[in-house]
PDB file of C-alpha atoms in Angstrom:
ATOM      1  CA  UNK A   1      56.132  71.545 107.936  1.00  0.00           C
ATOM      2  CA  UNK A   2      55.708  74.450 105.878  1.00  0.00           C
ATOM      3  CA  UNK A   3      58.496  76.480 104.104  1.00  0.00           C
ATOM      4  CA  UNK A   4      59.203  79.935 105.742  1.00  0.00           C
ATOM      5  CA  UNK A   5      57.525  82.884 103.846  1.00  0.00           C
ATOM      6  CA  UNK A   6      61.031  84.103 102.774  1.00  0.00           C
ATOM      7  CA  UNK A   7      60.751  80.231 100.945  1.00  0.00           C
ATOM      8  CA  UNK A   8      58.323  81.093  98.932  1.00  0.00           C
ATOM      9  CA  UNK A   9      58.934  82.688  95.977  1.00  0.00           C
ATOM     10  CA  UNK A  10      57.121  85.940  94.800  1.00  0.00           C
ATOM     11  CA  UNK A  11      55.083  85.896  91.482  1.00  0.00           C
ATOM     12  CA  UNK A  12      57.533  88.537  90.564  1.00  0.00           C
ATOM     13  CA  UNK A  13      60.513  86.053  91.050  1.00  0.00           C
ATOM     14  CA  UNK A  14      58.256  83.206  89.126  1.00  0.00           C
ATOM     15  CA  UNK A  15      57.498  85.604  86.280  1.00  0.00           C
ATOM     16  CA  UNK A  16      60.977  86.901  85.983  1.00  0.00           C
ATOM     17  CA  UNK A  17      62.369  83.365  85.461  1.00  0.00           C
ATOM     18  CA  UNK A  18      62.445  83.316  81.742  1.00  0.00           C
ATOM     19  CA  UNK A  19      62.429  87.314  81.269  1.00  0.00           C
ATOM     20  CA  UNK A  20      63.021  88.480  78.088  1.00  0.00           C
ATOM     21  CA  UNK A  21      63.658  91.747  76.154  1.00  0.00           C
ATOM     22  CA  UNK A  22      62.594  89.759  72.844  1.00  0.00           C
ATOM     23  CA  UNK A  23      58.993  88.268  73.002  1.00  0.00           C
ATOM     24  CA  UNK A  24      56.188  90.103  74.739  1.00  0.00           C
ATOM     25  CA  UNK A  25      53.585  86.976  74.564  1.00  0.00           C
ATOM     26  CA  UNK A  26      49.881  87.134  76.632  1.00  0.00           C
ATOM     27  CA  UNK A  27      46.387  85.852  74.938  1.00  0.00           C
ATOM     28  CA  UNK A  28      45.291  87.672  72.054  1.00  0.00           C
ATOM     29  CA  UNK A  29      48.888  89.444  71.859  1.00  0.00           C
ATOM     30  CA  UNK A  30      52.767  88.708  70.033  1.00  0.00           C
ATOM     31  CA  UNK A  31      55.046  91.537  70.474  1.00  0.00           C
ATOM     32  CA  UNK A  32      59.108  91.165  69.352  1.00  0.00           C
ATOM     33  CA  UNK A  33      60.955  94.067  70.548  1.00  0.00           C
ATOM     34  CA  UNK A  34      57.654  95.972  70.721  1.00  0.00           C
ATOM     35  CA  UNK A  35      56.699  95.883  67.149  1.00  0.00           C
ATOM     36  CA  UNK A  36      52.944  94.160  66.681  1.00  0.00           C
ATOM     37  CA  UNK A  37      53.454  91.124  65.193  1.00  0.00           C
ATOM     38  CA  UNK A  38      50.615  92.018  62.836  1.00  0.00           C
ATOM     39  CA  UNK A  39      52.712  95.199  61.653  1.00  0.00           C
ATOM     40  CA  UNK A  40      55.794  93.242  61.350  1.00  0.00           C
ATOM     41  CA  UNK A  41      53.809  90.476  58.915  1.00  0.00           C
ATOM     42  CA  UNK A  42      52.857  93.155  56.807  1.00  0.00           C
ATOM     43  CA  UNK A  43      55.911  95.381  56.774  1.00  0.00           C
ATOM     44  CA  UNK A  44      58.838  92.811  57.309  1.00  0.00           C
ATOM     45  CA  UNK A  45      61.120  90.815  55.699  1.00  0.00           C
ATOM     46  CA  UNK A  46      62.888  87.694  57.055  1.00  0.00           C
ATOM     47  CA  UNK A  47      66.325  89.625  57.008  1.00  0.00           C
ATOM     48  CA  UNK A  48      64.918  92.450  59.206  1.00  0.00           C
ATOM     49  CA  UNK A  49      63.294  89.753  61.206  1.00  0.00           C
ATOM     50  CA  UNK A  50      66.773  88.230  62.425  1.00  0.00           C
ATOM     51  CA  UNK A  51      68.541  92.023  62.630  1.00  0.00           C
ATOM     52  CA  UNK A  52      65.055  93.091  64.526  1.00  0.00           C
ATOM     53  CA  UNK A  53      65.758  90.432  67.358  1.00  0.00           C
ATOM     54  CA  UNK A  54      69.548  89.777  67.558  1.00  0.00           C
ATOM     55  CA  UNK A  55      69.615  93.846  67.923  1.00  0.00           C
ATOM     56  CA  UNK A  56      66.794  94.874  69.215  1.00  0.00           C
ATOM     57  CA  UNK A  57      65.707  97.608  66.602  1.00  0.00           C
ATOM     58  CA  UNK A  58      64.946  96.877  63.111  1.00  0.00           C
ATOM     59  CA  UNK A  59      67.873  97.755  60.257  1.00  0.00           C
ATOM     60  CA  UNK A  60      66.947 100.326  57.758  1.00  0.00           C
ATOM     61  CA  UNK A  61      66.373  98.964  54.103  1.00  0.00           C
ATOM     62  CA  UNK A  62      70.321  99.182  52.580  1.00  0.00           C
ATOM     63  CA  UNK A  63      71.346  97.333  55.919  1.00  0.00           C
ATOM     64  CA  UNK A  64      68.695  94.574  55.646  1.00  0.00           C
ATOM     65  CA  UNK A  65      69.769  94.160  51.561  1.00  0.00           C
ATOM     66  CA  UNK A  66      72.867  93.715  52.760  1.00  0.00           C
ATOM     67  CA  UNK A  67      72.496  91.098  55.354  1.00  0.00           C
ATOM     68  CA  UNK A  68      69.936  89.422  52.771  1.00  0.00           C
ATOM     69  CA  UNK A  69      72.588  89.309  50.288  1.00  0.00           C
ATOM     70  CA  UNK A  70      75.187  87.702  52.682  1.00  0.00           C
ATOM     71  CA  UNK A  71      72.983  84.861  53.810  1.00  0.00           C
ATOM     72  CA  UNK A  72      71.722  84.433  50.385  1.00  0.00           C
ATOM     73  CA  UNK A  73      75.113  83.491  48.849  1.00  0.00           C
ATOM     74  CA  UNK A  74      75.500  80.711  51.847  1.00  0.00           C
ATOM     75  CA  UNK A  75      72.943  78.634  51.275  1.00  0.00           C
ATOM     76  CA  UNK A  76      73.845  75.836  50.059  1.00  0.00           C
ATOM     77  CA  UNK A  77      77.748  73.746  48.428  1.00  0.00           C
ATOM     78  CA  UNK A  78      76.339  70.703  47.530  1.00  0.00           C
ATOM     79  CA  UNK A  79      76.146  66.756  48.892  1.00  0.00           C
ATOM     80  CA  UNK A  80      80.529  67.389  49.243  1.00  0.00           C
ATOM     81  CA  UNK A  81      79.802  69.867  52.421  1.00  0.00           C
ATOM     82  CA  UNK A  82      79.542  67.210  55.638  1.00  0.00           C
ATOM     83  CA  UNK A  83      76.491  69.158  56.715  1.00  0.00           C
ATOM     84  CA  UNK A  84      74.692  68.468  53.703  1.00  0.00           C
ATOM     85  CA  UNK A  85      75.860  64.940  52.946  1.00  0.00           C
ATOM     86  CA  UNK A  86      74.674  63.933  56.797  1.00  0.00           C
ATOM     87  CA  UNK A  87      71.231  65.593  56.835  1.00  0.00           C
ATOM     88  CA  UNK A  88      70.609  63.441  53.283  1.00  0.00           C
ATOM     89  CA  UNK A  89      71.836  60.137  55.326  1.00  0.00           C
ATOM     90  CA  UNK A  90      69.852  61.010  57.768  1.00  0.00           C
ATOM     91  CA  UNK A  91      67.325  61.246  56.120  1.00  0.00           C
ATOM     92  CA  UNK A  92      67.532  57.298  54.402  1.00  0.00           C
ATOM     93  CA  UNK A  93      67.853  56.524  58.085  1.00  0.00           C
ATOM     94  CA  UNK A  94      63.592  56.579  59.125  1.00  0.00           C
ATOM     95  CA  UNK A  95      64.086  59.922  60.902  1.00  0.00           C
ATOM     96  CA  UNK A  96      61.880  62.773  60.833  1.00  0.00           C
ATOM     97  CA  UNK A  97      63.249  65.657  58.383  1.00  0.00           C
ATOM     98  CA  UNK A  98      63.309  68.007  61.710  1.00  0.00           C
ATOM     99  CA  UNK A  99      65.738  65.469  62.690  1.00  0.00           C
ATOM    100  CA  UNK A 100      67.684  65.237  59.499  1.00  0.00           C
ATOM    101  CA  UNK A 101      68.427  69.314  59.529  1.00  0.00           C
ATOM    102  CA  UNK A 102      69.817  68.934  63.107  1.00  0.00           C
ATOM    103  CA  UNK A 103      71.626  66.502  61.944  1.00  0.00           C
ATOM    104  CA  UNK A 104      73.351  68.565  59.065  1.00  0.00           C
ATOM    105  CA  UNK A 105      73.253  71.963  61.897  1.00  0.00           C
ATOM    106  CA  UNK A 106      74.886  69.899  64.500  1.00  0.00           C
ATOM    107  CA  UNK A 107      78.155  69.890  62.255  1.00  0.00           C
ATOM    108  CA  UNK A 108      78.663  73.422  61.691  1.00  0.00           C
ATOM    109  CA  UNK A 109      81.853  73.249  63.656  1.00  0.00           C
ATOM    110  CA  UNK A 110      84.619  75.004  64.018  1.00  0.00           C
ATOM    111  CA  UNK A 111      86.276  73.336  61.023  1.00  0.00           C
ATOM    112  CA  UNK A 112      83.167  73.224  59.025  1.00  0.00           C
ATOM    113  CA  UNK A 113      81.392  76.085  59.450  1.00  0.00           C
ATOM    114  CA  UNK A 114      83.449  78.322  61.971  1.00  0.00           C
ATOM    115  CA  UNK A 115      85.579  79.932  59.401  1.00  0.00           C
ATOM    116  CA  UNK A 116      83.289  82.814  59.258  1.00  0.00           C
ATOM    117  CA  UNK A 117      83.570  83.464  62.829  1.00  0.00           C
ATOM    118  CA  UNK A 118      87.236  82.647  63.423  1.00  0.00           C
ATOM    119  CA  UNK A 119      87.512  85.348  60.252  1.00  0.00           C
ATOM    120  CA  UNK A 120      85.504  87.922  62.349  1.00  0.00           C
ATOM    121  CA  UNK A 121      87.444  87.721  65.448  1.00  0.00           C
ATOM    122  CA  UNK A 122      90.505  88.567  63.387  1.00  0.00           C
ATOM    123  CA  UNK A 123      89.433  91.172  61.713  1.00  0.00           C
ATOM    124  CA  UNK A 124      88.056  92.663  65.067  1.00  0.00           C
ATOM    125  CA  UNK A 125      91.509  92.007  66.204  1.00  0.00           C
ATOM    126  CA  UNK A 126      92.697  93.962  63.734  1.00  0.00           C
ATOM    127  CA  UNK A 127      90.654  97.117  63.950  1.00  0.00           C
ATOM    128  CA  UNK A 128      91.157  97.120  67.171  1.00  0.00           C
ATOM    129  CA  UNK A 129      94.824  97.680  67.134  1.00  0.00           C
ATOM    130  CA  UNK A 130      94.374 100.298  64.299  1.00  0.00           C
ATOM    131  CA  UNK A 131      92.388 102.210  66.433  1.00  0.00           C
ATOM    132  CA  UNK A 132      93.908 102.025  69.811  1.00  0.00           C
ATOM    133  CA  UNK A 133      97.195 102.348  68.747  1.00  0.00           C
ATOM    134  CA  UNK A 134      97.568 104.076  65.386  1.00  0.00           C
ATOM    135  CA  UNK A 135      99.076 101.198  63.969  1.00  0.00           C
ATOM    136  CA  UNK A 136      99.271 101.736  59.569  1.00  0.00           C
ATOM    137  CA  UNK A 137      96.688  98.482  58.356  1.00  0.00           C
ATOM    138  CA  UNK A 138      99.104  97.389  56.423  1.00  0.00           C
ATOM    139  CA  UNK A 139     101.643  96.952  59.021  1.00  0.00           C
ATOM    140  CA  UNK A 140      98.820  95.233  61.742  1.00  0.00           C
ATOM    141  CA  UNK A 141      97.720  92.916  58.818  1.00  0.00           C
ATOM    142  CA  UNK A 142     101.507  92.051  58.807  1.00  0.00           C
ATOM    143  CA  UNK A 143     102.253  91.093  62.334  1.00  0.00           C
ATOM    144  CA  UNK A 144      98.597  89.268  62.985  1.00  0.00           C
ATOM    145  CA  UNK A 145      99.776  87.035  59.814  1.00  0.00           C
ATOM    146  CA  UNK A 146     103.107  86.463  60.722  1.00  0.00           C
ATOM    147  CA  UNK A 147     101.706  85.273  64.037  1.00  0.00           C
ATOM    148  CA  UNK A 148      99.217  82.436  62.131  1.00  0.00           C
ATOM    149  CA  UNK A 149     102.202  81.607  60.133  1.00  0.00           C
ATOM    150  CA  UNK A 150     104.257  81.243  63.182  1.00  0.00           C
ATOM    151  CA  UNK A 151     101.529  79.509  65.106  1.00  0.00           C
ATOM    152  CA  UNK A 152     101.101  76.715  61.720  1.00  0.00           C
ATOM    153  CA  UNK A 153      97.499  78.042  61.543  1.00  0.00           C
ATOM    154  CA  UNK A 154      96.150  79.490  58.119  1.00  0.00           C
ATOM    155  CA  UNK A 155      94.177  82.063  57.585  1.00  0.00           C
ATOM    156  CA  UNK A 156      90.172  81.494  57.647  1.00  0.00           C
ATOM    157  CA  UNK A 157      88.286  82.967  55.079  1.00  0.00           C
ATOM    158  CA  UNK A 158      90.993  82.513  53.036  1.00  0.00           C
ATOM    159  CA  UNK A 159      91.624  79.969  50.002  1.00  0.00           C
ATOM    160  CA  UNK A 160      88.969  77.694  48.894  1.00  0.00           C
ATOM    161  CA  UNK A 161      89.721  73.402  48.706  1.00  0.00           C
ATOM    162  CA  UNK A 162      87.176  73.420  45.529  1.00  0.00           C
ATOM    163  CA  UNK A 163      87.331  77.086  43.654  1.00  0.00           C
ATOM    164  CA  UNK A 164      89.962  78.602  42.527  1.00  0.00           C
ATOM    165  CA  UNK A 165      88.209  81.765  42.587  1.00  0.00           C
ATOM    166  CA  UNK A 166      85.155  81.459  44.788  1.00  0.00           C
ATOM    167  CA  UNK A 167      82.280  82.507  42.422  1.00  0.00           C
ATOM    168  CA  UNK A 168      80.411  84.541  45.375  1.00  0.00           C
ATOM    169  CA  UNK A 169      83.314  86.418  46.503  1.00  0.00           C
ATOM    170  CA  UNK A 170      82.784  89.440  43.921  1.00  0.00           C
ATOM    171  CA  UNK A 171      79.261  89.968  43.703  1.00  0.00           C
ATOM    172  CA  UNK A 172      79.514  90.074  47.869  1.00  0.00           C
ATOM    173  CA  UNK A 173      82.377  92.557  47.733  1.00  0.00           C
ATOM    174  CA  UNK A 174      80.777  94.649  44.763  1.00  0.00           C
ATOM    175  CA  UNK A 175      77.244  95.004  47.338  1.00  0.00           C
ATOM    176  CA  UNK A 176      79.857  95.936  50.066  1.00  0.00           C
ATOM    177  CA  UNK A 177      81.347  98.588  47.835  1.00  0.00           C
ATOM    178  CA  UNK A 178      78.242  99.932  47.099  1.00  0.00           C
ATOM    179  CA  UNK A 179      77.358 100.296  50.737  1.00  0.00           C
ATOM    180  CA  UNK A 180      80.555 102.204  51.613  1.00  0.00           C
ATOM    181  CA  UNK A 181      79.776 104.502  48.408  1.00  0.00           C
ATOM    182  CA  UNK A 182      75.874 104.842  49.596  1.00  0.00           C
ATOM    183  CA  UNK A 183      76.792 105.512  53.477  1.00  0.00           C
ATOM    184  CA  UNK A 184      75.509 102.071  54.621  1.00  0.00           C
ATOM    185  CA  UNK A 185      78.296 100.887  56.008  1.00  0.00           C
ATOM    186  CA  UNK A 186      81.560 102.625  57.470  1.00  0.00           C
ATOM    187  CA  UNK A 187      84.543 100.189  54.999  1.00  0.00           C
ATOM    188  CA  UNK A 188      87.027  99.286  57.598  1.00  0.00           C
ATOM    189  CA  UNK A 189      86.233  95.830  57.775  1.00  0.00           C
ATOM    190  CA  UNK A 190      86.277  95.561  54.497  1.00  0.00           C
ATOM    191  CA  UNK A 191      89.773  97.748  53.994  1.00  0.00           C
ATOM    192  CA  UNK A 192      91.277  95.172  56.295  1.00  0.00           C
ATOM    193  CA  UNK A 193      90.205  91.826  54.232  1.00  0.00           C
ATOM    194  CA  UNK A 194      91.252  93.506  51.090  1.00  0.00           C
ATOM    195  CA  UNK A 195      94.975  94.098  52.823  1.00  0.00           C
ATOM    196  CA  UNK A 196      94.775  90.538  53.837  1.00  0.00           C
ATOM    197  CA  UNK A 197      93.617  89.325  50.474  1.00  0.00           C
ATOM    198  CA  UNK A 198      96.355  91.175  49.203  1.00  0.00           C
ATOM    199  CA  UNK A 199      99.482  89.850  51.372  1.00  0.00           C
ATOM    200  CA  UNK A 200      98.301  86.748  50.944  1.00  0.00           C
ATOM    201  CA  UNK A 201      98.877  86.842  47.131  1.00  0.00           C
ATOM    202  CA  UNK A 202     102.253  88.710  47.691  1.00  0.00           C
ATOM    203  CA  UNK A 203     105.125  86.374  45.871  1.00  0.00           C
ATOM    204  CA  UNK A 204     103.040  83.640  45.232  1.00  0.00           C
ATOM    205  CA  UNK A 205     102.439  82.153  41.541  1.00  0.00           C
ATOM    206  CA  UNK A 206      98.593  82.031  42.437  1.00  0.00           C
ATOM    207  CA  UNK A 207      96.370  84.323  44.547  1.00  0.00           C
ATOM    208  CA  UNK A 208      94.664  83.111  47.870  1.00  0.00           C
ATOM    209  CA  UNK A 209      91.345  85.536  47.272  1.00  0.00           C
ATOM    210  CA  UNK A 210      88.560  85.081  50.002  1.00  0.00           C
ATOM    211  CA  UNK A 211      86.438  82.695  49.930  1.00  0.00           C
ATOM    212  CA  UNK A 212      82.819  83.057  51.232  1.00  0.00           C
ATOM    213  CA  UNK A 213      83.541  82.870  55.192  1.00  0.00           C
ATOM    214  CA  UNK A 214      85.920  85.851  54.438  1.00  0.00           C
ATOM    215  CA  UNK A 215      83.170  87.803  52.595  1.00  0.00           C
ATOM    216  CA  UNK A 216      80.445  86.978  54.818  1.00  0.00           C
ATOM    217  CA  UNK A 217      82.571  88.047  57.904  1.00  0.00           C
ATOM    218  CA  UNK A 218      83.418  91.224  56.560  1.00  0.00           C
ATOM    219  CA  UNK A 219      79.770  92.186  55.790  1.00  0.00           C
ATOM    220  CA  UNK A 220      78.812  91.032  59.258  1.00  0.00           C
ATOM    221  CA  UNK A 221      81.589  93.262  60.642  1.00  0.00           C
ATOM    222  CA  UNK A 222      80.455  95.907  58.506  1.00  0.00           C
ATOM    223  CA  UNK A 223      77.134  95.581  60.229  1.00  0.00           C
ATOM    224  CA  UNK A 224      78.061  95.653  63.652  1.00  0.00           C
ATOM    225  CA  UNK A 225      77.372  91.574  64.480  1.00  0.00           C
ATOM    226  CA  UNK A 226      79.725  89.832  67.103  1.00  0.00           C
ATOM    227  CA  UNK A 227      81.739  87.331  66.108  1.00  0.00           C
ATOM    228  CA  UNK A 228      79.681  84.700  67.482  1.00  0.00           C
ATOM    229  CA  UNK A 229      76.778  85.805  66.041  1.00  0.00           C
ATOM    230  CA  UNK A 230      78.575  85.739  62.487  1.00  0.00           C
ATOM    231  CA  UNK A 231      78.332  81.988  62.846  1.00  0.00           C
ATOM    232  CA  UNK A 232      74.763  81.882  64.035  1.00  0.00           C
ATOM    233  CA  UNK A 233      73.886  83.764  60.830  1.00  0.00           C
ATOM    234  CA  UNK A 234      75.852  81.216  58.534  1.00  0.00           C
ATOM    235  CA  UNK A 235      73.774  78.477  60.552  1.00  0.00           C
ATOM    236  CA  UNK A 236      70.604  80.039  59.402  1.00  0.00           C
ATOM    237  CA  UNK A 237      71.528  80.525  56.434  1.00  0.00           C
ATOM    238  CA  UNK A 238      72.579  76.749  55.618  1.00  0.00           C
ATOM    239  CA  UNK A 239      69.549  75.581  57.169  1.00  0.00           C
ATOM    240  CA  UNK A 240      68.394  76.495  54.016  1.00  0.00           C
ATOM    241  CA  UNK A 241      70.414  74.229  51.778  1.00  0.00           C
ATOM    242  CA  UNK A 242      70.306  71.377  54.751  1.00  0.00           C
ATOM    243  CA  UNK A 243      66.571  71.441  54.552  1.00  0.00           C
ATOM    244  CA  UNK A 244      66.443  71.185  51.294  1.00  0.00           C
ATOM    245  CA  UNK A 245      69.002  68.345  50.266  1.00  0.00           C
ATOM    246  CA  UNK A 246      67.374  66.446  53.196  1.00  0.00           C
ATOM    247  CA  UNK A 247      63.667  66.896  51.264  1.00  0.00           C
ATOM    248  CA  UNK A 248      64.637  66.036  48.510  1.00  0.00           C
ATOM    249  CA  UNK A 249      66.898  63.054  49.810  1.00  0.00           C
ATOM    250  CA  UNK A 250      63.381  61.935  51.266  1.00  0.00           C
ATOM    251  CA  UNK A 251      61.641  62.408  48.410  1.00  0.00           C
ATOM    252  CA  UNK A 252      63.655  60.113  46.473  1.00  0.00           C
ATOM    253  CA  UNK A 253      62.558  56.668  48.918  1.00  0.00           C
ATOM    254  CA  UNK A 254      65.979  55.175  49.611  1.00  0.00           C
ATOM    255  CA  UNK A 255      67.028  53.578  52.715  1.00  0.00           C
ATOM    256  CA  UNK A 256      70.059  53.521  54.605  1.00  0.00           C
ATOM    257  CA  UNK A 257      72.205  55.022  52.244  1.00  0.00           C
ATOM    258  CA  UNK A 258      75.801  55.408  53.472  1.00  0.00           C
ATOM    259  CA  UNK A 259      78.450  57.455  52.890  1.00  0.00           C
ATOM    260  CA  UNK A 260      79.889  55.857  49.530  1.00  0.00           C
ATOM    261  CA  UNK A 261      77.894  54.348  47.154  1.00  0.00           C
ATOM    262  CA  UNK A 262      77.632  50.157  46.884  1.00  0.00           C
ATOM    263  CA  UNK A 263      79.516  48.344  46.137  1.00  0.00           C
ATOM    264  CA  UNK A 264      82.361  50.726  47.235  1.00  0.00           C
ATOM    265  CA  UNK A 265      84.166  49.541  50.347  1.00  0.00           C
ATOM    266  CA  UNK A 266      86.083  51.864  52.670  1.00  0.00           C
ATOM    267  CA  UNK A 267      89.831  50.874  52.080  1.00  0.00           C
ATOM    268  CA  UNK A 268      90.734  48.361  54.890  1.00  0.00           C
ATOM    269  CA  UNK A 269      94.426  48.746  56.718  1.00  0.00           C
ATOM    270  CA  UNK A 270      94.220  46.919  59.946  1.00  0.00           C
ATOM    271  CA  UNK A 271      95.610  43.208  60.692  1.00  0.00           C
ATOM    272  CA  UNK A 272      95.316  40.888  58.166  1.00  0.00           C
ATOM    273  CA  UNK A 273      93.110  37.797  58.735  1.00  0.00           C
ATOM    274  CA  UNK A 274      93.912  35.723  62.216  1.00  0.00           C
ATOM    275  CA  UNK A 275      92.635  33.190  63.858  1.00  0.00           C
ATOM    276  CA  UNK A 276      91.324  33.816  67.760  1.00  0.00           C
ATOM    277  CA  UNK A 277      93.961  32.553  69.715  1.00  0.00           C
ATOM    278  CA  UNK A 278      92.446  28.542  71.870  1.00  0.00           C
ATOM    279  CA  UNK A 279      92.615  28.275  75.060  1.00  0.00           C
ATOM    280  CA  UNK A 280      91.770  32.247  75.904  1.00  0.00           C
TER     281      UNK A 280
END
């Protein structure tokens, strides 16, 4: 028995399935957000590439340096960052390098790798109360930390387990001043990490400056990305570093190798040695 014609589904309705405001595709023709791709090969970089369609309109020049410059200092921490050290395994393991980069991707969590983000969503937090209620910075830095303190969570973006002084904090701060001088970008965010950055170190023998999640996520504030999307771009941008370690882990021919060298042993603490119990 045939379907009823309100069954069948217009070629509007079949078309429409995947619609999208991003790729403009047909024989003979690429479009992103309008722009030729043709045009865009000859005029773009990779930065404006990502702004052009997580936006929709491509950055001007100082705003696409400054993105650049963010995902350039995130690249890459070395074979002691999980997402490195797993895309090398799995690369010893016989699977194909696409598959060792997921690998390394697939554990940019929210523990390694979320920092960025969870930095982002407070310092929206933060601006937010500034501006709806008046609120002095200094004071709404205040309460939102006493609340993490209170809560037993630290603050991400914050403090680094290796540096002392993450290296890429200043020269990300120094391009961020320079856009607030030049008009690129409007400074709030970044007034806000500063008064973090700076209660933090209050009475304390050492400072806890920010480390690159807190740099990155003010720049990213500064230029207008969601949260969510602050993590995306730090997953791009350690693609970079994954797919590299994992080449070169490749390169190198060796097979199954674990997460400690041989002949290393993980410390055992179970049982001591028993005997199966006859009779069972």
């Amino acid at each position: 028995m045939s379907g009823s014609p309100q069954d069948t589904p217009t070629t509007e309705q079949v078309t429409g399935w995947w619609a999208t405001a991003i790729s403009d595709i047909s024989p003979g023709v690429i479009r992103l957000r309008g722009y030729p791709i043709q045009q865009l090969i000859q005029h773009a970089s990779f930065a404006d590439m990502i702004w052009l369609l997580l936006r929709g309109e491509l950055p001007d020049p100082r705003q696409s340096a400054l993105l650049e410059t963010a995902m350039v200092a995130a690249v890459d921490h070395g074979p002691q960052a999980p997402s490195i050290a797993a895309a090398r395994m799995a690369a010893t393991c016989g699977v194909g390098l696409n598959s060792a980069v997921a690998t390394g991707v697939g554990l940019l969590g929210d523990v390694h790798g979320g920092a960025g983000q969870q930095c982002m969503e407070i310092l929206t937090g933060i601006r937010d109360r500034v501006d709806s209620t008046g609120t002095p910075i200094a004071d709404a830095v205040g309460d939102r930390l006493a609340e993490l303190r209170a809560a037993g969570r630290y603050v991400p973006g914050f403090g680094h387990r290796f540096h002392p002084r993450d290296p890429r904090r200043d020269p990300l701060m120094a391009a961020l001043t320079d856009g607030v001088k030049n008009g690129v970008v409007a400074g709030a965010f970044q007034e806000i990490g500063l008064e973090i950055e700076r209660q933090l170190a209050a009475g304390r023998p050492r400072p806890v400056p920010m480390n690159i999640d807190g740099a990155t996520a003010i720049i990213y504030s500064e230029l207008g990305f969601a949260p969510d999307l602050g993590r995306g771009l730090f997953v791009l941008s350690r693609a970079v570093g994954v797919l590299a370690h994992a080449w070169e882990e490749k390169e190198q021919g060796r097979r199954i190798k674990g997460p400690i060298p041989p002949p290393l042993l993980p410390t055992y603490r179970g049982a001591g040695t028993r005997d199966v119990p006859t009779g069972r």
